[in-house]
Coordinates of C-alpha atoms and ligand atoms in Angstrom, one line a residue:
X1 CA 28.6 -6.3 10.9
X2 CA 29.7 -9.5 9.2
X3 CA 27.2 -12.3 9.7
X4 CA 27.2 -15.9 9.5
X5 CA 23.3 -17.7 8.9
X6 CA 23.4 -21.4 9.7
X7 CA 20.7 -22.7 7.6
X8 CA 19.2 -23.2 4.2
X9 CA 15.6 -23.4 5.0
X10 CA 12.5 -20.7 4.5
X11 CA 13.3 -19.4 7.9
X12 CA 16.9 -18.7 6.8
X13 CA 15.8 -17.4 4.0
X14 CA 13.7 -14.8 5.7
X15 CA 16.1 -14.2 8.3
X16 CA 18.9 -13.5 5.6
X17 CA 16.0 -11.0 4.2
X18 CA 15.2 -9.1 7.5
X19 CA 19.2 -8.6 8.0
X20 CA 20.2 -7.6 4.7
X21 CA 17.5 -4.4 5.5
X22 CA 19.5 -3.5 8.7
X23 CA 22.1 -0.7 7.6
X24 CA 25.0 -2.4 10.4
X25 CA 25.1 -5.5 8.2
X26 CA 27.8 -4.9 5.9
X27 CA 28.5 -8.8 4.6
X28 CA 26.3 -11.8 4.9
X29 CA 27.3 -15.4 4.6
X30 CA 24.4 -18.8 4.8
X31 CA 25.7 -22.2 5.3
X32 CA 24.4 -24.8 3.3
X33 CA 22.5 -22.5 2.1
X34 CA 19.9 -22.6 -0.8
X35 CA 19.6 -21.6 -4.2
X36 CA 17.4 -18.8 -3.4
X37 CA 19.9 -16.8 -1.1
X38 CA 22.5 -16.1 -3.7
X39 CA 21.4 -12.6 -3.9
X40 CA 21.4 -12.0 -0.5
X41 CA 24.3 -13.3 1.2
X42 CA 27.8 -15.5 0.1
X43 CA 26.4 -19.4 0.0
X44 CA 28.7 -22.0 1.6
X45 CA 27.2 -25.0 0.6
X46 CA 30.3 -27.1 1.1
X47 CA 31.7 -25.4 3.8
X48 CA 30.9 -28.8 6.1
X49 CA 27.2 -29.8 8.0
X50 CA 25.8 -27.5 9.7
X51 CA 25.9 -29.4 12.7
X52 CA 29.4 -30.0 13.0
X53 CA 30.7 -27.5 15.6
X54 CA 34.6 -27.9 14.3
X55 CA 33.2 -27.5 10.6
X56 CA 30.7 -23.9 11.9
X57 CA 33.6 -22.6 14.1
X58 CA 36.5 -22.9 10.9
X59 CA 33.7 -20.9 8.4
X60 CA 33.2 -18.6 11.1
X61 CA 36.6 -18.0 11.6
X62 CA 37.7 -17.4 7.8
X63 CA 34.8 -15.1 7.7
X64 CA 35.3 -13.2 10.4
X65 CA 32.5 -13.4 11.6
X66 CA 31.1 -10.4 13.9
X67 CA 27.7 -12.4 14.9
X68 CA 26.3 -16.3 13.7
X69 CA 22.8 -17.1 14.1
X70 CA 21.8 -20.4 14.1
X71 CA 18.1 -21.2 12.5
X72 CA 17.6 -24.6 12.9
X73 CA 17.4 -27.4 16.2
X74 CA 19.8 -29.8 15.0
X75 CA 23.1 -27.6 15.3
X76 CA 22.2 -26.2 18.6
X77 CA 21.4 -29.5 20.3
X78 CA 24.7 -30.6 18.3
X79 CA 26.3 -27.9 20.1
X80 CA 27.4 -25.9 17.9
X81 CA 26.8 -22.4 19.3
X82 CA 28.9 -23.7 22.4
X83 CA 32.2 -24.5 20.0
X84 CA 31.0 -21.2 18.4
X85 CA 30.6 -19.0 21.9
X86 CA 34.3 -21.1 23.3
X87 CA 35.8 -19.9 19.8
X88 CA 35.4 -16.1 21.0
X89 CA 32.4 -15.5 18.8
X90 CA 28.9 -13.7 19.2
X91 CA 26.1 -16.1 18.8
X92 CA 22.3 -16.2 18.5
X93 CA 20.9 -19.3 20.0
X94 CA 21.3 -21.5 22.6
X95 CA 24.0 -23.6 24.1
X96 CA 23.5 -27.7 23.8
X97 CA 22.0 -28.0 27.3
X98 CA 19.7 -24.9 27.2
X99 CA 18.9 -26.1 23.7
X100 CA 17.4 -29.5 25.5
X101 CA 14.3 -27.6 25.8
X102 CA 13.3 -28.7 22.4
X103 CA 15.8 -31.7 22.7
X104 CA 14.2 -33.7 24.8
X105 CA 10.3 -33.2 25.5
X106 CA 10.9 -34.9 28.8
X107 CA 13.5 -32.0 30.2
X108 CA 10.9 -29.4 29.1
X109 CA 8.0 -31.0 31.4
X110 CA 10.4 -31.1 34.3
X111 CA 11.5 -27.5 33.4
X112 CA 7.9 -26.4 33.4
X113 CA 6.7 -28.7 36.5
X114 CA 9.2 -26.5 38.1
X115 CA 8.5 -23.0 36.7
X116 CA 5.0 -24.0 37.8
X117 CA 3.8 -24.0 33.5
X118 CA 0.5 -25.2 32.7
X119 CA 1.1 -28.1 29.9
X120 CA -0.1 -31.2 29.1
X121 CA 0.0 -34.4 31.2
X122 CA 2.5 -36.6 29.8
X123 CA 3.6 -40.1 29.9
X124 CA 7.3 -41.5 28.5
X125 CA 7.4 -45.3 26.9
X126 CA 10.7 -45.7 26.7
X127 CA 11.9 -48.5 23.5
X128 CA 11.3 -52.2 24.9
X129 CA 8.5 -51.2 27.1
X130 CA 6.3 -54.0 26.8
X131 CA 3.5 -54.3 24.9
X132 CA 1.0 -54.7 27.6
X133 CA 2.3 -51.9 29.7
X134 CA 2.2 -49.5 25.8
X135 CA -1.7 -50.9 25.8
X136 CA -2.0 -49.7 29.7
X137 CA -0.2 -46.6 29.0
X138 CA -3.0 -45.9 25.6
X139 CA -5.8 -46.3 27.7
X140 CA -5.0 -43.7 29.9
X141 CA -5.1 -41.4 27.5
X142 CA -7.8 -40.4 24.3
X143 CA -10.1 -40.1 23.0
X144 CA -7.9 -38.0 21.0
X145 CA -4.3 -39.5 21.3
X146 CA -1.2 -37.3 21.2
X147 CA 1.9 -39.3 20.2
X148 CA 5.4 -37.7 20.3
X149 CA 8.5 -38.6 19.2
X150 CA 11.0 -37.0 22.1
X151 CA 13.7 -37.2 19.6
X152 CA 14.3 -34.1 17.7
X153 CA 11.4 -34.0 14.8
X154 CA 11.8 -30.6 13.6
X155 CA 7.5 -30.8 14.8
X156 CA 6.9 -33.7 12.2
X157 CA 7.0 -36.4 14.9
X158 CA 3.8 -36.0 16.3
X159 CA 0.6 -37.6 16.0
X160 CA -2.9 -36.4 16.7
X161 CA -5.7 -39.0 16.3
X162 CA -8.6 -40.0 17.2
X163 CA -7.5 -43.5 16.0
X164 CA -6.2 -46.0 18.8
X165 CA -4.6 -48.2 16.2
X166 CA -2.5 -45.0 14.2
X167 CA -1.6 -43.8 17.9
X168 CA -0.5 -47.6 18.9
X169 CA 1.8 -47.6 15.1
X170 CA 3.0 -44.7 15.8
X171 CA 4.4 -45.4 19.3
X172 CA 6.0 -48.8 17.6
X173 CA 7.3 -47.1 15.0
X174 CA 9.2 -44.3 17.0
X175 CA 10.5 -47.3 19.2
X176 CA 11.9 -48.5 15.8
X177 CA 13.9 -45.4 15.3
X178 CA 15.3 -46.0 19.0
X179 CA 13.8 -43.0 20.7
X180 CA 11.5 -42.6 23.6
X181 CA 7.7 -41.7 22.8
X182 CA 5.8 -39.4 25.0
X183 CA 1.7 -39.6 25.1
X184 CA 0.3 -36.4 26.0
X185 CA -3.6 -35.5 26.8
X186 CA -5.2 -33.5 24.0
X187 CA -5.1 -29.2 24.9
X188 CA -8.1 -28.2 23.2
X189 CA -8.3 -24.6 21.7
X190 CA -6.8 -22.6 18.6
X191 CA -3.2 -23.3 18.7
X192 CA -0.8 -20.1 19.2
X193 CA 2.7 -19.8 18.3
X194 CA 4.4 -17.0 20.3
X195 CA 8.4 -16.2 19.6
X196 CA 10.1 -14.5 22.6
X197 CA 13.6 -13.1 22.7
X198 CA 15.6 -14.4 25.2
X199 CA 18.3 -13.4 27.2
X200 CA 19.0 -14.5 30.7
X201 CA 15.9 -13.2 32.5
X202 CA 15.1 -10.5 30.1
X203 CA 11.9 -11.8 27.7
X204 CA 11.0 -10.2 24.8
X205 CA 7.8 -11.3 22.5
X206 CA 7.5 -10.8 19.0
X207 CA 3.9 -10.9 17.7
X208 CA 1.7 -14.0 17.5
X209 CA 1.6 -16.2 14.9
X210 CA -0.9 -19.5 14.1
X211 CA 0.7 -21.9 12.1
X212 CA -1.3 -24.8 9.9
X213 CA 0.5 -28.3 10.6
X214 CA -1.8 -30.6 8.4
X215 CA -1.3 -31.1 4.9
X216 CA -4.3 -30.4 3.3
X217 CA -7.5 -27.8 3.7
X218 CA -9.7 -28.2 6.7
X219 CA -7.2 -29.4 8.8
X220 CA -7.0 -32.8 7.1
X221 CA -4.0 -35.2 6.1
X222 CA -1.0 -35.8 7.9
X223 CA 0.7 -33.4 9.9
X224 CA 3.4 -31.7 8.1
X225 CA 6.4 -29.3 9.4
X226 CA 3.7 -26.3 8.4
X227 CA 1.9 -25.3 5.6
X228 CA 1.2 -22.1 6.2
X229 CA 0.8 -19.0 8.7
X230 CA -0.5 -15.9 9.7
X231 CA 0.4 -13.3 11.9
X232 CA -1.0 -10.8 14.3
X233 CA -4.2 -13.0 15.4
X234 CA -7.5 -11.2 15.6
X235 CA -8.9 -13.2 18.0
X236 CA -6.3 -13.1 20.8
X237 CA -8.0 -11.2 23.8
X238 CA -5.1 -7.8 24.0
X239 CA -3.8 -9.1 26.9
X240 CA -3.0 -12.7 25.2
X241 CA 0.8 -12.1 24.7
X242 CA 1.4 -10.3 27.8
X243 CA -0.4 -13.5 29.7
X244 CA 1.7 -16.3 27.7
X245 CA 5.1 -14.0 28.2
X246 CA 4.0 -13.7 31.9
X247 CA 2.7 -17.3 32.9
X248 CA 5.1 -19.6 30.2
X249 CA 8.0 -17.6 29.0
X250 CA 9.3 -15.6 32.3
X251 CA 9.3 -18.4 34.3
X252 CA 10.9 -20.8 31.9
X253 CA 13.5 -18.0 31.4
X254 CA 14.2 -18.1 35.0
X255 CA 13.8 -21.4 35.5
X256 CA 16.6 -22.0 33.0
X257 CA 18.8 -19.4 34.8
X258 CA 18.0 -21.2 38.6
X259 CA 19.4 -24.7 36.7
X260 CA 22.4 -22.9 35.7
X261 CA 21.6 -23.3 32.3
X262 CA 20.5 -19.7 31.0
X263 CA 18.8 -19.5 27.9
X264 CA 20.0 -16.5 24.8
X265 CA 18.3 -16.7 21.6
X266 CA 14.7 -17.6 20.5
X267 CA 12.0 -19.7 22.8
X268 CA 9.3 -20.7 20.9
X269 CA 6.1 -21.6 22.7
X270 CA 3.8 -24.0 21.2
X271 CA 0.5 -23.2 22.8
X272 CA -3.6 -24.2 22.6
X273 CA -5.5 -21.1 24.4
X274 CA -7.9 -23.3 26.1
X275 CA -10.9 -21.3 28.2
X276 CA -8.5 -20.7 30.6
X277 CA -5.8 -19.2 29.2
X278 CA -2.7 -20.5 27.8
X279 CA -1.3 -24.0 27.6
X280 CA 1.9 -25.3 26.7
X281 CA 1.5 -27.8 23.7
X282 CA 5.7 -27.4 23.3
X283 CA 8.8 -25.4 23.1
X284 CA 11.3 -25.5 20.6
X285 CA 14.9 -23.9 20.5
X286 CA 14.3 -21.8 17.5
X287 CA 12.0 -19.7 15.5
X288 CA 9.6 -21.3 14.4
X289 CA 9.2 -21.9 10.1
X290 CA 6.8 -20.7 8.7
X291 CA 5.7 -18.6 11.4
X292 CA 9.2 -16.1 11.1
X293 CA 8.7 -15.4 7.2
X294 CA 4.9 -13.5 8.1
X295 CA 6.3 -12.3 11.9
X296 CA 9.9 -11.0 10.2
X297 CA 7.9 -9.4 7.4
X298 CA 6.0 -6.8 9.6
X299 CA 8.8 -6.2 11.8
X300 CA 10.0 -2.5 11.4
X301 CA 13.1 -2.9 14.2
X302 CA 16.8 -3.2 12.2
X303 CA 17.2 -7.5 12.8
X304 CA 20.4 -7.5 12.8
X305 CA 20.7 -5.0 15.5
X306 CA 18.0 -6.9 17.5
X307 CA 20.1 -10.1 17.0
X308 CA 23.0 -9.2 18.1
X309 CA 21.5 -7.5 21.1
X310 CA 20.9 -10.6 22.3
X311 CA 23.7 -12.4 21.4
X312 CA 25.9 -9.8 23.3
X313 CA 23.3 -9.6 26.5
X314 CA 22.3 -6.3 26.1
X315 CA 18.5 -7.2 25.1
X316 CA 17.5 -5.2 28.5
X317 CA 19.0 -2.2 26.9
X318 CA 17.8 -2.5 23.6
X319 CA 14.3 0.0 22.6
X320 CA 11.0 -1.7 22.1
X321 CA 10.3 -3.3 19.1
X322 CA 8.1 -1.7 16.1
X323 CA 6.1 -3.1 14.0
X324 CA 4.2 -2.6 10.7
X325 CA 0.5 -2.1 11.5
X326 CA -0.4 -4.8 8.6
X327 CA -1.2 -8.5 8.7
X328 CA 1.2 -10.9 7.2
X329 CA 0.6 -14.6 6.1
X330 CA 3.0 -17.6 4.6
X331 CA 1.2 -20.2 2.2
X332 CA 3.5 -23.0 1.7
X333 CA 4.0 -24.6 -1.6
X334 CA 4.5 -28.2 -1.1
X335 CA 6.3 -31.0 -3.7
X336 CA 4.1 -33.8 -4.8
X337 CA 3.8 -36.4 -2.2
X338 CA 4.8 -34.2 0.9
X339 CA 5.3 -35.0 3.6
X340 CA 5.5 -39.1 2.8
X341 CA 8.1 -39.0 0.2
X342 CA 8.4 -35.6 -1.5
X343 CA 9.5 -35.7 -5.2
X344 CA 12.2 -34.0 -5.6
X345 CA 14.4 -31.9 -9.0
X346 CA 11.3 -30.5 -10.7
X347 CA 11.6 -27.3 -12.6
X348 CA 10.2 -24.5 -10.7
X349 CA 9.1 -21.2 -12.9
X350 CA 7.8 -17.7 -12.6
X351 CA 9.7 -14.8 -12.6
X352 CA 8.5 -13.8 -8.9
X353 CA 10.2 -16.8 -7.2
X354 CA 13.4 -14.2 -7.7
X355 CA 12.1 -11.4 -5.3
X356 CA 12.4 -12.2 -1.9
X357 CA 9.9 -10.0 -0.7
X358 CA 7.2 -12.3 -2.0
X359 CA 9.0 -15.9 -2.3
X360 CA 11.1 -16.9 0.0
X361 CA 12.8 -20.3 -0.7
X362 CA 13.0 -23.2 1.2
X363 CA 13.8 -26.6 -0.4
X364 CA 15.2 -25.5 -3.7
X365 CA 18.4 -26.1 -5.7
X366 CA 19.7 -25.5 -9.7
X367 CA 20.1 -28.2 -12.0
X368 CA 23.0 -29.3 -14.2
X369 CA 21.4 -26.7 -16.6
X370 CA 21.3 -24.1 -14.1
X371 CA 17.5 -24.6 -13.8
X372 CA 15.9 -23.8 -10.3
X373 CA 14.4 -27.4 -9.1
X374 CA 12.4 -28.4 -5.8
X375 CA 15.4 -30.3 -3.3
X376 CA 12.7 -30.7 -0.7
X377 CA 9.2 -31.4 0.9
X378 CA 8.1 -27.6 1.3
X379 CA 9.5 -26.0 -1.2
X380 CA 8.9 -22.2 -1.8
X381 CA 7.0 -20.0 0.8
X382 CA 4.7 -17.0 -0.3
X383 CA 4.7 -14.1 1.6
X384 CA 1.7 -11.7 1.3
X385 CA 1.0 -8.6 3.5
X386 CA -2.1 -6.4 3.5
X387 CA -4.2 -3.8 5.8
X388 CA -6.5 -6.5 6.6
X389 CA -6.1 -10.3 6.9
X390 CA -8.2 -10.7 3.9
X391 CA -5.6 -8.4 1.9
X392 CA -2.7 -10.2 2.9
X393 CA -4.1 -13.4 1.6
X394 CA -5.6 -12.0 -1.6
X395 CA -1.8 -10.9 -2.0
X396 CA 0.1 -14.2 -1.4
X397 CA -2.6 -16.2 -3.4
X398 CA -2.2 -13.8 -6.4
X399 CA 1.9 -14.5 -6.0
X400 CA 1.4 -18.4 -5.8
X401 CA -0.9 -18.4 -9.0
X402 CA 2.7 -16.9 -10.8
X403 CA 4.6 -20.3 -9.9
X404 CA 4.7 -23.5 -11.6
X405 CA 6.0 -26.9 -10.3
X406 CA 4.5 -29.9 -11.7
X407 CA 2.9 -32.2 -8.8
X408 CA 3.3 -29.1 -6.4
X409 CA 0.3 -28.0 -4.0
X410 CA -0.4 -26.0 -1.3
X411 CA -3.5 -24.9 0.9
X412 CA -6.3 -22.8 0.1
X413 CA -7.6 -22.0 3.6
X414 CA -4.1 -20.3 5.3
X415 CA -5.8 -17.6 8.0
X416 CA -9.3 -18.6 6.6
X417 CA -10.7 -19.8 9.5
X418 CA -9.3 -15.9 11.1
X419 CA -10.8 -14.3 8.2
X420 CA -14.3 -15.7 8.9
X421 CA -14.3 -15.5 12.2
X422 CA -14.7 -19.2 12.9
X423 CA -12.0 -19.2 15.7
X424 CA -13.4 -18.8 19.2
X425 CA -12.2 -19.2 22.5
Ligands
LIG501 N1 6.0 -24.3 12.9 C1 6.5 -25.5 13.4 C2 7.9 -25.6 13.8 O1 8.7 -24.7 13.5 O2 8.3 -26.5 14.3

């Protein structure tokens, strides 16, 4: 199988890794691309954006391209696995409309008010609401305001605060970028991440993952795209996935399908596991990064396989998935000044950042000397994997003590929390 990656982030980078393993991939191709993927798959980095459909659809094409999966929002809600699917080609992710799940926070409360999905409360201030009726609209909610930006944010556009003031900026400065803010009530409860196959009506859930959104230990600093995560969780109750794929993801599935917009490819639920049960926090179109690098590291099941299973609509057919019986966890390693304004073209060393089984890279690029430098906010993510939780994080920490990037830093306390057993429901 010839396949096309439309990416260049950690994610892509781990996806590229999971379908190299698979004996049907016989050529893989990424687009941009980083300079971390070289070994593992043909780098287009000037084949065109990645979320230009005509630009996807003509690299496809001169690859000949048996399957494209698509790893980040922006392409899909550009549309570009529709141009892809119109083109004649297999495709992993969803079309633009199904894609407006993540698109648009609004369509995904209507999609769950119908589906009858636990989530939130929610509220929409639309740019030019006036200021008294943004005051009215903040006093309704707290004391822990949560301020999204229902514009695609890749998960950085939110706010959590306890702050009236930082909620009230935040709203004005959304408005400022022209896109509609939602407030949300706070879900209290450990956060899960659970990944489900998608395909029609037919739901499949990889294993749970928690990510870390803040920048620094303890849960403190701004929220980030993810610092870090950890996969199975120890202190799910067994039936947790089988609840969130039963109560969130089935009905959203068919939900989608009633609208006549059927969803293939990866839903992401966002969830806080309050005493009840789950609630939705969010959805996104994708997997989630860096939740995939720890969940695609203890998957046993060939990827590509998996992948195209969907893409074809034949995930009812396809066997159950297997998995290592191991614990996985990311640590991110961050540039100087992430998230605000990340520095950027600092020489990264350490021979480990060259085996993707261990570093898998995310905002990097080479030099004029042919040097690999950070390109980005997160830049490298550590994969470690171990018997217990504890092992898996002894063995990404001793991997991330190898690297070097001046300014760069990361958290100490990825799956901590897990490890001591502070999380409880
Ligand atoms: N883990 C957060 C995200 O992928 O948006």
């Amino acid at each position: 199988m010839r396949i096309l990656v439309i990416g260049s982030g950690g994610r892509e980078h781990a996806l590229l890794q999971g379908l190299s393993a698979d004996p049907a991939t016989t050529d893989l191709h990424v687009c941009p691309g980083n300079a971390g993927m070289t070994g593992l798959a043909t780098v287009h980095a000037d084949a065109g954006r990645a979320d230009d459909p005509a630009a996807m659809v003509a690299l496809a094409q001169r690859i000949e391209a048996d399957l494209v999966v698509i790893g980040p929002e922006i392409p899909l809600v550009a549309g570009v696995a529709d141009a892809l699917r119109e083109a004649g080609f297999r495709v992993f992710g969803p079309n633009r409309d199904a894609a407006q799940i993540e698109g648009s926070k609004q369509f995904a409360k209507d999609v769950m008010a119908d589906a009858g999905v636990k989530t939130a409360r929610a509220e929409q201030l639309v740019p030019g609401t006036p200021d008294a009726d943004i005051e009215a609209a903040l006093d309704r909610f707290g004391p822990t305001w949560v301020v999204k930006d229902d514009g695609l944010a890749g998960g950085k556009g939110v706010v959590v605060t306890p702050d009236r003031e930082a909620a009230l900026e935040h709203v004005r400065a959304v408005h400022e970028l022209g896109n509609p803010v939602l407030l949300e009530s706070f879900l209290n409860g450990p956060e899960v991440s659970l990944f489900c196959l998608v395909d029609g009506e037919t739901v499949v859930p990889l294993i749970p993952a928690q990510d870390h959104k803040r920048a620094y230990d303890n849960d403190e600093g701004p929220n980030t795209g993810g610092m870090g995560a950890y996969t199975p969780l120890p202190w799910l109750p067994a039936e947790g996935v089988q609840r969130i794929v039963d109560e969130v993801c089935v009905p959203v599935a068919k939900e989608m399908v009633r609208r006549g917009t059927p969803y293939s490819g990866l839903l992401y639920a966002g969830l806080a596991w309050d005493t009840d049960g789950p609630w939705v926090v969010e959805f996104n179109a994708r997997f989630g990064d860096p939740e995939t690098q720890p969940i695609l590291a203890l998957l046993k099941t060939p990827l590509a396989t998996l992948l195209d299973a969907v893409a074809s609509g034949t995930l009812a057919e396809h066997p159950p998935l297997e998995w290592e019986d191991a614990y996985a966890l990311t640590v991110v390693l961050a540039a100087e000044n992430y998230p605000a304004a990340p520095v950027t073209g600092g020489v990264i060393t350490g021979d480990v950042v060259n085996d993707p089984s261990k570093v898998l890279h995310a905002g990097t690029a080479r030099n004029e000397a042919g040097e690999l430098v950070s390109a980005g906010g997160r830049v490298l993510n550590i994969v470690g994997v171990g018997k217990t939780l504890e092992e898996a994080r002894d063995d990404a920490y001793a991997t991330i003590e190898q690297i070097q990037l001046e300014g760069s830093f990361y958290r100490g306390d990825i799956a901590l929390p897990a490890v001591e057993g502070r999380i409880s429901l």
